[in-house]
CSV table of C-alpha atoms and ligand atoms in Angstrom, one decimal:
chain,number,residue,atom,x,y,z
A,1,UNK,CA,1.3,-40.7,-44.5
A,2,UNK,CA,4.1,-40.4,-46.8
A,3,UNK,CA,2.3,-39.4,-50.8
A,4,UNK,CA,5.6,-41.4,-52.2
A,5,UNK,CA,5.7,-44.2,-53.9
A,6,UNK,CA,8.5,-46.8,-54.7
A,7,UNK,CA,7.1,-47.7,-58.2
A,8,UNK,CA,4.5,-47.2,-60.5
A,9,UNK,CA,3.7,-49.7,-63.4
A,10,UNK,CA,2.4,-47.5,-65.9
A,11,UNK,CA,-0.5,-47.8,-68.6
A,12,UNK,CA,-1.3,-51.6,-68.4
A,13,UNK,CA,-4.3,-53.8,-68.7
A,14,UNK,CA,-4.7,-54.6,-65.5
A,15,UNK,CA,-6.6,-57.8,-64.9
A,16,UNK,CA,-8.6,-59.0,-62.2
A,17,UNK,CA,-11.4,-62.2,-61.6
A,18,UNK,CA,-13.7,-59.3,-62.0
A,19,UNK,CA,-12.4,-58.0,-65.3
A,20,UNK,CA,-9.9,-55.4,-67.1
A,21,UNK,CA,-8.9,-52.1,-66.7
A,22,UNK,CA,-6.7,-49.5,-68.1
A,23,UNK,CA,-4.7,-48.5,-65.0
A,24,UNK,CA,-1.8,-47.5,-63.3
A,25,UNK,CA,-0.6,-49.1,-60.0
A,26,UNK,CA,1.2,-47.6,-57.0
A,27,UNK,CA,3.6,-50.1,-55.4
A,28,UNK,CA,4.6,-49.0,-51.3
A,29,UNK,CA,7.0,-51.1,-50.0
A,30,UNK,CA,5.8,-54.9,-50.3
A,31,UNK,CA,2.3,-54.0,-51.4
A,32,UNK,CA,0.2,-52.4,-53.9
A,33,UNK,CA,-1.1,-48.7,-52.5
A,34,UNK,CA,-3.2,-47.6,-55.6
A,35,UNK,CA,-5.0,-48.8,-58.4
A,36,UNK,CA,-5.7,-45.7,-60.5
A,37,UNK,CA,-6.5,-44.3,-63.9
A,38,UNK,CA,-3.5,-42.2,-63.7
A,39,UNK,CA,-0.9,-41.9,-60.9
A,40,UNK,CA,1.7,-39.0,-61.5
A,41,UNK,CA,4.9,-40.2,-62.2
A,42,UNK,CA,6.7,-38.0,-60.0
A,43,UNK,CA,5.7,-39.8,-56.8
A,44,UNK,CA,8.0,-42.6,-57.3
A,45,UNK,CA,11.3,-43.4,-57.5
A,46,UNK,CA,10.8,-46.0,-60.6
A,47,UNK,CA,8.2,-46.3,-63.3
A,48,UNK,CA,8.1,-49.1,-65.6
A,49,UNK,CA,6.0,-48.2,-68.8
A,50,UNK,CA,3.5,-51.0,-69.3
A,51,UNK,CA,1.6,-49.4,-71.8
A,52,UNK,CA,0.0,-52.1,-74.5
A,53,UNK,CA,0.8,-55.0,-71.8
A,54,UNK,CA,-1.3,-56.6,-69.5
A,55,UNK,CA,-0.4,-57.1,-65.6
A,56,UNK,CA,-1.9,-60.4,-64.1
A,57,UNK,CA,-1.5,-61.1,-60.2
A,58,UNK,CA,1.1,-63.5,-59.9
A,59,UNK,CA,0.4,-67.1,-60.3
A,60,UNK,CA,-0.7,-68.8,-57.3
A,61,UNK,CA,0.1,-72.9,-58.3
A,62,UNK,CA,-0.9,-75.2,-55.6
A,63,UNK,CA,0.6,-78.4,-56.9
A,64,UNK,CA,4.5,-78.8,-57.1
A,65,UNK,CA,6.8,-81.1,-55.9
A,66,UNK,CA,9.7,-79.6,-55.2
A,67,UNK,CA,12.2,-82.8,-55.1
A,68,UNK,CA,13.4,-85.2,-57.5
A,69,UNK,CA,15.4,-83.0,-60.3
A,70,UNK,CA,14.1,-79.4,-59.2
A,71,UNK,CA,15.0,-79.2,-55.6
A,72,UNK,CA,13.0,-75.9,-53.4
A,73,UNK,CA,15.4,-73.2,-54.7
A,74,UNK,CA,15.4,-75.0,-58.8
A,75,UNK,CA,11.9,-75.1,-58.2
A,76,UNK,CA,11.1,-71.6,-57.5
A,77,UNK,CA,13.5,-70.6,-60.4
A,78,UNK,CA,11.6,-72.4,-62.9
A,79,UNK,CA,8.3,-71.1,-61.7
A,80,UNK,CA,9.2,-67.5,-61.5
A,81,UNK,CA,10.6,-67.8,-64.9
A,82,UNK,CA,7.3,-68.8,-65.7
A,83,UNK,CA,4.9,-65.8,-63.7
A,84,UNK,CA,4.5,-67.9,-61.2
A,85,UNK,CA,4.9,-65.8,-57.5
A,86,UNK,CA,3.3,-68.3,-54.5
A,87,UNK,CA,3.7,-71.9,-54.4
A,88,UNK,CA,2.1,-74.6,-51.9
A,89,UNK,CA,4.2,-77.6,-52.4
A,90,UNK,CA,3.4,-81.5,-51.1
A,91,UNK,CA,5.7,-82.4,-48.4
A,92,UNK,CA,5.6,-85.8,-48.9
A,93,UNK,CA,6.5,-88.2,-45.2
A,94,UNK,CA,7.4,-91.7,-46.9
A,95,UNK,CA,6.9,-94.4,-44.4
A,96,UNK,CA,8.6,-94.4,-41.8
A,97,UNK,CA,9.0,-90.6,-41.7
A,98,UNK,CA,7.4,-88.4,-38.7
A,99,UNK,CA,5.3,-85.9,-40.6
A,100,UNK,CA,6.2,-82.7,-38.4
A,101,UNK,CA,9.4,-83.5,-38.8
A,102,UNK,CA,8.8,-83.6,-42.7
A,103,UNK,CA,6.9,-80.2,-42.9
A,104,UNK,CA,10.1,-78.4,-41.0
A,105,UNK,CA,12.4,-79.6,-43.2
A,106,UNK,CA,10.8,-78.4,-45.9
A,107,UNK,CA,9.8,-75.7,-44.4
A,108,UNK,CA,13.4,-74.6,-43.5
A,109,UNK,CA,14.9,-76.1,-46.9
A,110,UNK,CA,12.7,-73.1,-48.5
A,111,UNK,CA,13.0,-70.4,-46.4
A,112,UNK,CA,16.5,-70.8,-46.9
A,113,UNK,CA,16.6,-71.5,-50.8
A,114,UNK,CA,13.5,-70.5,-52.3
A,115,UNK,CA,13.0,-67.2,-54.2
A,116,UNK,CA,9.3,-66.9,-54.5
A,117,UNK,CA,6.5,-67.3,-50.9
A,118,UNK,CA,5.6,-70.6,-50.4
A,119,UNK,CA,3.4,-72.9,-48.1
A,120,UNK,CA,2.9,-76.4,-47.5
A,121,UNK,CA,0.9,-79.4,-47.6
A,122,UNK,CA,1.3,-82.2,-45.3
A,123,UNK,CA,1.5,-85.6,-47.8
A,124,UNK,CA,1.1,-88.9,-45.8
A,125,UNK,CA,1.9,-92.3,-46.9
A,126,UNK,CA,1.1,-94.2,-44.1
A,127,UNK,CA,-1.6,-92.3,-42.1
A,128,UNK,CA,-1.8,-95.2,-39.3
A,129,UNK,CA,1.1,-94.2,-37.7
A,130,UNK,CA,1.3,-90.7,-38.8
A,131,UNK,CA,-2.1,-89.1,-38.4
A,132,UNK,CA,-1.5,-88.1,-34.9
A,133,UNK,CA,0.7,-85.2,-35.9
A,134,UNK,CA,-1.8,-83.8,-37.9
A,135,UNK,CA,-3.2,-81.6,-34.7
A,136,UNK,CA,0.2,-80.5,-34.5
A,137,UNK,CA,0.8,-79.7,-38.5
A,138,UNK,CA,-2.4,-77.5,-37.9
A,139,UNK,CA,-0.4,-75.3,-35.4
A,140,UNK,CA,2.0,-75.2,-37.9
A,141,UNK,CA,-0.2,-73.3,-40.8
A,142,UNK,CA,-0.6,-76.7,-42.7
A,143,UNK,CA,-4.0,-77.3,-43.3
A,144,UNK,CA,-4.5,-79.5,-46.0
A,145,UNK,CA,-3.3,-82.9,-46.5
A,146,UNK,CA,-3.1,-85.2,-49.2
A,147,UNK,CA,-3.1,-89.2,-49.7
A,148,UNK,CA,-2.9,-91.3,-52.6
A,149,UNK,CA,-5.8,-93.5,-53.7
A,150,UNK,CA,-3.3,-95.2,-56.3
A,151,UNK,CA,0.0,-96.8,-56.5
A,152,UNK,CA,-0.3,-99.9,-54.5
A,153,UNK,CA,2.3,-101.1,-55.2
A,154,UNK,CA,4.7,-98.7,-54.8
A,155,UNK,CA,3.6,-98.8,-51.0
A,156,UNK,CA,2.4,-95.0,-51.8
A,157,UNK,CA,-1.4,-96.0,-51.2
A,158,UNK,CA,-3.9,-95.3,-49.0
A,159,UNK,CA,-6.8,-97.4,-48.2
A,160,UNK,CA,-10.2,-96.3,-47.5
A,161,UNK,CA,-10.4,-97.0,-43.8
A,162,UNK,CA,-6.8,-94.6,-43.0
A,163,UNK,CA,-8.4,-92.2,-45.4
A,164,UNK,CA,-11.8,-92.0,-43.9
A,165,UNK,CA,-9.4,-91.8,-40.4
A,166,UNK,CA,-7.9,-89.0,-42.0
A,167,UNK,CA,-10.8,-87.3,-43.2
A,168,UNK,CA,-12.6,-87.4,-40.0
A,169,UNK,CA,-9.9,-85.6,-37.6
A,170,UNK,CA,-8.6,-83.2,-40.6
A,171,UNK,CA,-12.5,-81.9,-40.2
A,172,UNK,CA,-12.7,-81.8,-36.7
A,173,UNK,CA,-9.8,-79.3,-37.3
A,174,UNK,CA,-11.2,-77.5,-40.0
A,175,UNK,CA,-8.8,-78.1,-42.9
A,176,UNK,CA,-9.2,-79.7,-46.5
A,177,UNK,CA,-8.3,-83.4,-47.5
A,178,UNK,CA,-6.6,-83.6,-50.9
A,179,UNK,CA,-6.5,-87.1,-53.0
A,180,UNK,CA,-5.0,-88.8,-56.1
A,181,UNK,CA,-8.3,-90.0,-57.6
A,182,UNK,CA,-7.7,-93.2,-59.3
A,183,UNK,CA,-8.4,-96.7,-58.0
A,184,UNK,CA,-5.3,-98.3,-57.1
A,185,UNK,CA,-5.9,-102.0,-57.5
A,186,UNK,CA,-7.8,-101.9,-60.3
A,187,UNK,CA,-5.0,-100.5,-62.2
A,188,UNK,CA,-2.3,-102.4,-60.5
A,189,UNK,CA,-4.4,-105.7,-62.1
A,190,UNK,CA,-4.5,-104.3,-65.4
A,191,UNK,CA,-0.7,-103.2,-65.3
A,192,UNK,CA,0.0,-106.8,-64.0
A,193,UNK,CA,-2.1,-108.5,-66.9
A,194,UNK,CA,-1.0,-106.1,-69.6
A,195,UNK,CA,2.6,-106.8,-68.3
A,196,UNK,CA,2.0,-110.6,-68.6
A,197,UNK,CA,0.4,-110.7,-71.6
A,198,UNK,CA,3.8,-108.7,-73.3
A,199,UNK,CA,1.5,-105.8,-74.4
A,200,UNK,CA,3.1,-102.2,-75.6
A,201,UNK,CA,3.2,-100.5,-72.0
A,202,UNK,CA,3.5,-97.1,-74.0
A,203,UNK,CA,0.5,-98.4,-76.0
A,204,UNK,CA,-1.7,-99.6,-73.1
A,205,UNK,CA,-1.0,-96.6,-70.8
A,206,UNK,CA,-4.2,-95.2,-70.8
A,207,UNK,CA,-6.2,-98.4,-70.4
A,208,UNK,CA,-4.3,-98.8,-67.7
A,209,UNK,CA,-5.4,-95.9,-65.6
A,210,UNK,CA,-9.0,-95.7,-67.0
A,211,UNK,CA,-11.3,-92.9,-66.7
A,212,UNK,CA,-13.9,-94.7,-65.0
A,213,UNK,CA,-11.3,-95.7,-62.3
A,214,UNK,CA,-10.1,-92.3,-61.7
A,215,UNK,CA,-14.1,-91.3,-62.0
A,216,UNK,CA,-14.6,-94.0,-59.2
A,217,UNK,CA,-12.0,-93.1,-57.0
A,218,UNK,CA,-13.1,-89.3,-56.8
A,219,UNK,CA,-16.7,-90.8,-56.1
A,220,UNK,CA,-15.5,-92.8,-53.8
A,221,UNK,CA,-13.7,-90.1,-52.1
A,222,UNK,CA,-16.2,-87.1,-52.2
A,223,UNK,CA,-18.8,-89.5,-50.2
A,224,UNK,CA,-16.0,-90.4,-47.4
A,225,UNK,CA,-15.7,-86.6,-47.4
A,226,UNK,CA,-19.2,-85.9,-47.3
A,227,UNK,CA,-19.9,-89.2,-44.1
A,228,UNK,CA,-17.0,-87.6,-42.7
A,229,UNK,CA,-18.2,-83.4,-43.0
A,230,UNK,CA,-14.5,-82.9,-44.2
A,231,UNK,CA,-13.7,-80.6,-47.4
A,232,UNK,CA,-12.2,-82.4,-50.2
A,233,UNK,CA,-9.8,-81.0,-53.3
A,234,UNK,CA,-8.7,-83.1,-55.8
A,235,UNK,CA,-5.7,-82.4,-58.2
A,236,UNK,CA,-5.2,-83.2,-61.4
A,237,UNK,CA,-8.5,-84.5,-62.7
A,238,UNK,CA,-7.8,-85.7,-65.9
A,239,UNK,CA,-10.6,-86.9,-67.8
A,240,UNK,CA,-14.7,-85.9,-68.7
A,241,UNK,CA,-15.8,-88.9,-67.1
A,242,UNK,CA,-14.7,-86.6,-63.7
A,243,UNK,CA,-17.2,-84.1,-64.5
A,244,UNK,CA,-20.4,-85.5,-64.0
A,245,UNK,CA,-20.1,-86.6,-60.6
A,246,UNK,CA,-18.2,-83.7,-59.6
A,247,UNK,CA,-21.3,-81.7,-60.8
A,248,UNK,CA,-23.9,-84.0,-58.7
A,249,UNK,CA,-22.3,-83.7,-55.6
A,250,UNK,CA,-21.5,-79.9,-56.1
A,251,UNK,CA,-25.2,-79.0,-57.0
A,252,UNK,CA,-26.1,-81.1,-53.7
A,253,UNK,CA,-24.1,-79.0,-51.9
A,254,UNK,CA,-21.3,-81.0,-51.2
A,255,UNK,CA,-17.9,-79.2,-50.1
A,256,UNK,CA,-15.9,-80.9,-53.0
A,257,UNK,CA,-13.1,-78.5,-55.4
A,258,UNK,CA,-12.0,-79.6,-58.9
A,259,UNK,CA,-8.1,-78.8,-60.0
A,260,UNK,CA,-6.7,-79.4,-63.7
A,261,UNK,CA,-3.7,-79.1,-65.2
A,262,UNK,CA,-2.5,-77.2,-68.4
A,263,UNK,CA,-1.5,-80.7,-69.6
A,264,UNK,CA,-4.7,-82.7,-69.4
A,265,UNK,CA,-6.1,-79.4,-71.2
A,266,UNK,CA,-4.2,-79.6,-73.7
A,267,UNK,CA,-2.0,-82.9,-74.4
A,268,UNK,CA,-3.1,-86.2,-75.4
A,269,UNK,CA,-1.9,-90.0,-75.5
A,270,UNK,CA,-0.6,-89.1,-78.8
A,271,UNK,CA,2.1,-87.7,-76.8
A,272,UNK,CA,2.5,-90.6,-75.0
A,273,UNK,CA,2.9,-92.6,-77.7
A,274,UNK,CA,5.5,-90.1,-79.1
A,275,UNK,CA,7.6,-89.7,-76.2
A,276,UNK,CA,7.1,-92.6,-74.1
A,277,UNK,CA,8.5,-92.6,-70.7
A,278,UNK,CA,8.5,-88.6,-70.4
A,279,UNK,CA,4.6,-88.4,-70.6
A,280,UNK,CA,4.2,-91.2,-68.6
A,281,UNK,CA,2.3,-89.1,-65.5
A,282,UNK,CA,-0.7,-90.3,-63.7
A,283,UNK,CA,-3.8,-89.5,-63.8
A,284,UNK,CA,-2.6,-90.6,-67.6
A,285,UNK,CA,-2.8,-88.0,-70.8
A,286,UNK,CA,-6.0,-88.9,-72.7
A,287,UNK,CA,-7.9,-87.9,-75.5
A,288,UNK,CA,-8.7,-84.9,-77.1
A,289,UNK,CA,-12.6,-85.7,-76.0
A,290,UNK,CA,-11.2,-85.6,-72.6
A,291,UNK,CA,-9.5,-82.2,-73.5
A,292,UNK,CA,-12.6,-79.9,-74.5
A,293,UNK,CA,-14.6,-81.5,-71.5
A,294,UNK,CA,-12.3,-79.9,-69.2
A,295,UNK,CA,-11.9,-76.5,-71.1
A,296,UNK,CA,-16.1,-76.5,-70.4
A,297,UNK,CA,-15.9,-78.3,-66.8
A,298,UNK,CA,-12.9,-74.8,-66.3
A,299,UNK,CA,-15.7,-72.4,-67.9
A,300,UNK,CA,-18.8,-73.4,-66.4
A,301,UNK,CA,-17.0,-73.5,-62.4
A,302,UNK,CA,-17.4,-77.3,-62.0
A,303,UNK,CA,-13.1,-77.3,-61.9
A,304,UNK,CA,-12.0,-74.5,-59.8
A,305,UNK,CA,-8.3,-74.0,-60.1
A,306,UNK,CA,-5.2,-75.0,-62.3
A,307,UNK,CA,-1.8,-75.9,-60.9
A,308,UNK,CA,0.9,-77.4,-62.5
A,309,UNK,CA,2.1,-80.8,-60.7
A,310,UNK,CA,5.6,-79.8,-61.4
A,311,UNK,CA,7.4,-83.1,-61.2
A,312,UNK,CA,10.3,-83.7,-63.3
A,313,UNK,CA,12.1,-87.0,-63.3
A,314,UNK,CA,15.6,-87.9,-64.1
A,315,UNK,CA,14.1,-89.7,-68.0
A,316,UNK,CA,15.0,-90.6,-71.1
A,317,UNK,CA,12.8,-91.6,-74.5
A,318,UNK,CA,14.5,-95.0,-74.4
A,319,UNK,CA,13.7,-95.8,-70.4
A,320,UNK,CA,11.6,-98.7,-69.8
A,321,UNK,CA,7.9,-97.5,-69.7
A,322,UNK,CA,7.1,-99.5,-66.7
A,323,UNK,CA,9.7,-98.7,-64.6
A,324,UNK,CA,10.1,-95.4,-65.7
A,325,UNK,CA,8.8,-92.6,-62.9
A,326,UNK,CA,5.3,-90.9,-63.0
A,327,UNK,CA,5.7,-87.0,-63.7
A,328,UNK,CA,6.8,-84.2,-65.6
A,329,UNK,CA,7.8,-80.6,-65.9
A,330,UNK,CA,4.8,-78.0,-65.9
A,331,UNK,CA,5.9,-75.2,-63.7
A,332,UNK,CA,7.8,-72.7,-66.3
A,333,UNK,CA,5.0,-73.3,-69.0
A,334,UNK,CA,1.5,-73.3,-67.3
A,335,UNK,CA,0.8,-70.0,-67.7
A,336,UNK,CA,1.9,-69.5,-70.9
A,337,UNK,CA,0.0,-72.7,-72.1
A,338,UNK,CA,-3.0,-71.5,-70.2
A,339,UNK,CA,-2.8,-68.1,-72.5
A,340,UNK,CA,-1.6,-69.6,-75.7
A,341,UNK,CA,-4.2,-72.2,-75.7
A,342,UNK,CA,-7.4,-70.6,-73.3
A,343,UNK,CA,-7.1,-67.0,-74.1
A,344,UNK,CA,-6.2,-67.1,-77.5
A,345,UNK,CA,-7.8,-70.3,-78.2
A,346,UNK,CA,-10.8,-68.8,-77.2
A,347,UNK,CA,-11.4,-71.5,-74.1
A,348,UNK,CA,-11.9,-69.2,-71.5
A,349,UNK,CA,-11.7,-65.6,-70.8
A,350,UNK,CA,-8.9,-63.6,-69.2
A,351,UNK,CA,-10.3,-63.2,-66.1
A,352,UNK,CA,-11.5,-66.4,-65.6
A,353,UNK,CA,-7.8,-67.4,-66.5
A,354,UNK,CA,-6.8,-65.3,-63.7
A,355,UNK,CA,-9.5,-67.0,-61.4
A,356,UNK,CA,-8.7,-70.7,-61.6
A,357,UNK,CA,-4.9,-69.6,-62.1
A,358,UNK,CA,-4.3,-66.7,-59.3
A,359,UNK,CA,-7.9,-65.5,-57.0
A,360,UNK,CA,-9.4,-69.2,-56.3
A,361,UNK,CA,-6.4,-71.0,-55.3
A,362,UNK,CA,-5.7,-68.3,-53.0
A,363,UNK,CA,-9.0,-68.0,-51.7
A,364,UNK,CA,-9.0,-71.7,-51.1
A,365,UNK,CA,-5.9,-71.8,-49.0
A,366,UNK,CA,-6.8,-68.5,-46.8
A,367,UNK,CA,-4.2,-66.5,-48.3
A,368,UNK,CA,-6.4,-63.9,-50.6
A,369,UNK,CA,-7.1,-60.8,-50.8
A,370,UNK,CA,-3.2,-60.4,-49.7
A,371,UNK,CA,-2.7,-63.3,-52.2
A,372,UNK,CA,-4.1,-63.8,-56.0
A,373,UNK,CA,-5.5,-60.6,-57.0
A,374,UNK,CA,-4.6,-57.1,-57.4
A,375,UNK,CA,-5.9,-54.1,-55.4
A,376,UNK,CA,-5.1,-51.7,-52.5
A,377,UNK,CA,-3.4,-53.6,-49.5
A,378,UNK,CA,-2.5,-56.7,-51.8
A,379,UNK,CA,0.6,-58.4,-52.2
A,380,UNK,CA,2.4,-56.9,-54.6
A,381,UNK,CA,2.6,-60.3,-56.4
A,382,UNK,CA,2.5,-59.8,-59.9
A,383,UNK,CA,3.4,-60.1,-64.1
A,384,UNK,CA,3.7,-58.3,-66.7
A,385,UNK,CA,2.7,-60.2,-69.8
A,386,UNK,CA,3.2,-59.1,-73.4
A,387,UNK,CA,0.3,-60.7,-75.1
A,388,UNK,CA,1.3,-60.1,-78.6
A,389,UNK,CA,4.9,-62.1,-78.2
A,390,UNK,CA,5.6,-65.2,-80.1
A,391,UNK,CA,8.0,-67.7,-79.1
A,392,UNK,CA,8.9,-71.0,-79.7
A,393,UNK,CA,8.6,-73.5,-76.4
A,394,UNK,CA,12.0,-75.6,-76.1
A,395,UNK,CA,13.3,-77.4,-73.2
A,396,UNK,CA,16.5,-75.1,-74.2
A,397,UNK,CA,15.4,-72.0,-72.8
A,398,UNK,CA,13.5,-73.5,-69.7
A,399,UNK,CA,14.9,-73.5,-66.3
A,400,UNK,CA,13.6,-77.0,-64.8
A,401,UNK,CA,16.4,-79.3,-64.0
A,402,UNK,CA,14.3,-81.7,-66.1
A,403,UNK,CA,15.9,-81.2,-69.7
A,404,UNK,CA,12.8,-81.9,-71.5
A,405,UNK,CA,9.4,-80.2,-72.2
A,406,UNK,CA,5.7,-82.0,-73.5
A,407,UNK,CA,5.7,-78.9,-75.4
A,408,UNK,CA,8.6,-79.1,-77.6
A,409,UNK,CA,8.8,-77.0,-80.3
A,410,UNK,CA,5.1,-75.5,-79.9
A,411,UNK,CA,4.9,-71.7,-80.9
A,412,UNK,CA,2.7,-69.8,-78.8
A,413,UNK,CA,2.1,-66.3,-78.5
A,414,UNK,CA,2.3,-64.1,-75.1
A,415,UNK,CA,5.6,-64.2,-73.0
A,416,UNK,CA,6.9,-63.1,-69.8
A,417,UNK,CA,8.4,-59.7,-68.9
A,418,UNK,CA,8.4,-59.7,-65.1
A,419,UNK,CA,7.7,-61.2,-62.7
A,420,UNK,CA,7.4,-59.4,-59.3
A,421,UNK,CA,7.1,-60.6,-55.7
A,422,UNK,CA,6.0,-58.1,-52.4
A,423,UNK,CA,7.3,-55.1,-54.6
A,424,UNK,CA,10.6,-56.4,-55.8
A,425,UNK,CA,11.8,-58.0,-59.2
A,426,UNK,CA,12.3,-61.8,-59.2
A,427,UNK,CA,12.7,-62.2,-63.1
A,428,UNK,CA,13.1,-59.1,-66.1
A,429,UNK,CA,13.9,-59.6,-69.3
A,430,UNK,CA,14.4,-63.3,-69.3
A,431,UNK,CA,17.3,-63.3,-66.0
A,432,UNK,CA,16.6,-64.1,-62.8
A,433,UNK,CA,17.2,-60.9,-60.5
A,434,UNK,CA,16.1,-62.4,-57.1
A,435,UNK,CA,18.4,-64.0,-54.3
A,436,UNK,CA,17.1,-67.0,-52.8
A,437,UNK,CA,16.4,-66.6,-48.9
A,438,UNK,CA,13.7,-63.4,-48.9
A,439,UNK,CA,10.8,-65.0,-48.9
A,440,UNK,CA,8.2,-65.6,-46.3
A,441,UNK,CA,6.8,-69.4,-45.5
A,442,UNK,CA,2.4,-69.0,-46.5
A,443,UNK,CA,0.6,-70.5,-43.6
A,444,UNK,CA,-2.9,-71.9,-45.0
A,445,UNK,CA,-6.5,-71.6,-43.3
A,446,UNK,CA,-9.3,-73.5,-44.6
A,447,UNK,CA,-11.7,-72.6,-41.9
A,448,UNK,CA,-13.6,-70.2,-43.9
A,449,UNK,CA,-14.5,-73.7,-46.1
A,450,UNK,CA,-16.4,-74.8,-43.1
B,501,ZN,ZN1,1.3,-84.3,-58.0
């Protein structure tokens, strides 16, 4: 075999789950070769000096929603721009929508406009009459499916005899069950009552959507999962009251894994109350109690990944708060967020940063080692990350067809220089270098959960 090389990214930190090195690494084609002390120069054909910065496998984020303003090719814009390199969206089959028929389009949608690897999840809304596609989803590489505990009213819910239906054939076929924990009636009844009564919807929010009813509806869900023997994951968990029974049924065993997002890390209803309808999302933003729960529940293993639920909305300050949509842009900022405020804000440790971010929602999804980590015979998936950058965060500079960001005017330090996918540039120096339509659609597995 060939000694050549295309490139060599020279004299970086390289970081893995397992820790830090001063290295130099070989890039063949669409995968790393070598992972070396010191790789001469003249075997390639470019080096890019990366001396002082750190290079991070490529974010692996495993919650977007690549609709509303930030269609599949916006979508992957925005999340390159932010060192994000593999995506598994929610393909969402509304009622009335077959959900194999779903999954293709979406499929096809991104092979066509996306610039970064991506796979799916299988979303349904009405699991009566679509649950016997799932077999057929399977064959697909879709393995994990998600259903709503919540939103009743908005027809989106789920109730627990579909989902323990659900639960029961998605484990006969090996895959993984994902939910929206919160209870659904309960906090349609206290919208309903708060609404009545004329109370602040901006200043009620978050009683709205308790804790404890977000707390009940994972409970809930983890012992349907565990009647059922199926593998449950549930995104977004947003508050401490979460943690606790998270941590009983994971030191009983149970097959249950914990997601968070940069925003319930690090936000709180003071936002909410500062600009209304744009951090109206659900699970809610809470309080900074909430916060440092989850920076220890990310620490100690007890949450086991962070995605993004990218979902921006077409809002404005002034919207209604009630009828305003549920979401908000993530993508573009979670790793920097996830630096700014666990690295340097001495939350967690760089390679645990690289563990919930890159290496365990890979490993979930059967798509690691090639996937979420840097070594020999890997993906060449990967970012270069000045650490010693400061920047101001502003909706300005982002890339989300949103408009807005939570994190406004926040200056943070570490930035982006590259972002690299299978050996080839996607974003340097701020511009986007990629072409949509090179990517490769990310069939799961979750079999190895089982
Ligand atoms: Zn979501």
């Amino acid at each position: 075999m060939s000694d050549k090389l295309n490139l060599i990214i020279k004299g970086g930190l390289v970081v893995t789950g397992a820790g830090v090195t001063r290295s130099d690494l070989g890039v063949r084609g669409e995968k790393i070769a070598e992972i070396a002390p010191e790789l001469n120069v003249a075997r390639a054909d470019r080096v890019i000096d990366a001396t002082g910065k750190l290079v991070l496998p490529g974010v692996v984020d495993v919650h977007t929603h690549p609709v509303y303003l930030d269609d599949m090719g916006g979508i992957s814009v925005t999340a390159a721009h932010g060192g994000v390199t593999t995506m598994i969206h929610y393909a969402y089959a509304k009622p009335g929508m077959k959900l194999v028929d779903t999954l293709s389009q979406f499929r096809d949608d991104g092979l066509k406009k996306s610039v970064l690897d991506f796979g799916l999840h299988g979303g349904l809304f009405d699991v009566e009459h679509q649950l016997a596609e799932v077999p057929t989803a399977f064959k697909m590489g879709i393995t994990s499916f998600k259903v709503f505990m919540t939103y009743a009213k908005l027809k989106w819910m789920t109730d627990d005899y579909w989902l323990t239906a659900l639960m029961d054939v998605v484990a006969s076929e090996h895959g993984l069950v994902a939910v929206h924990a919160e209870n659904g009636l309960a906090t349609d009844y206290l919208e309903d009552k708060f609404l009545r009564e004329g109370r602040s919807p901006v200043g009620t929010f978050t009683a709205m959507r308790p804790d404890l009813l977000e707390a009940e509806a994972l409970n809930r869900a983890m012992s349907l999962a565990k009647v059922t023997g199926c593998v449950l994951y549930v995104p977004h968990n947003s508050a401490a009251a979460c943690l606790e029974p998270l941590r009983r049924a994971q030191a009983q065993g149970w097959k249950v894994y914990g997601e968070t997002c940069p925003q319930y890390l690090t936000l709180t209803e003071e936002t909410t109350l500062r600009v209304g309808p744009l951090a109206k999302i659900g699970p809610p933003l809470r309080t900074p109690q909430d916060n440092a729960a989850l920076w220890q529940g990310l620490a100690d293993d007890t949450l086991v990944t962070i995605a993004s639920d990218h979902a921006p909305k077409d809002k404005k300050p002034g919207d209604d708060f009630f009828q305003a949509a549920y979401g908000s842009p993530q993508i573009e900022t979670m790793l920097t967020v996830m630096y700014h405020y666990g690295v340097n804000g001495g939350k967690i440790s760089l390679p645990r940063l690289v563990q919930v971010m890159s290496e365990t929602p890979a490993k979930l999804f059967g798509l690691y080692p090639r996937k979420g980590t840097l070594q020999g015979g890997s993906d060449a998936d990967l970012v270069i990350w000045d650490s010693t950058r400061t920047h101001t965060l502003a909706a300005a500079s982002q890339h989300s067809g949103a408009g807005y960001t939570l994190y406004e005017g926040r200056e943070v330090t570490g930035a982006l220089d590259m972002t690299m996918q299978r050996g080839r540039v996607i974003v340097e120096g701020g511009h986007l270098v990629a072409r949509p339509g090179q990517v490769y659609f990310q069939p799961t597995n979750t079999s190895h959960l089982y």
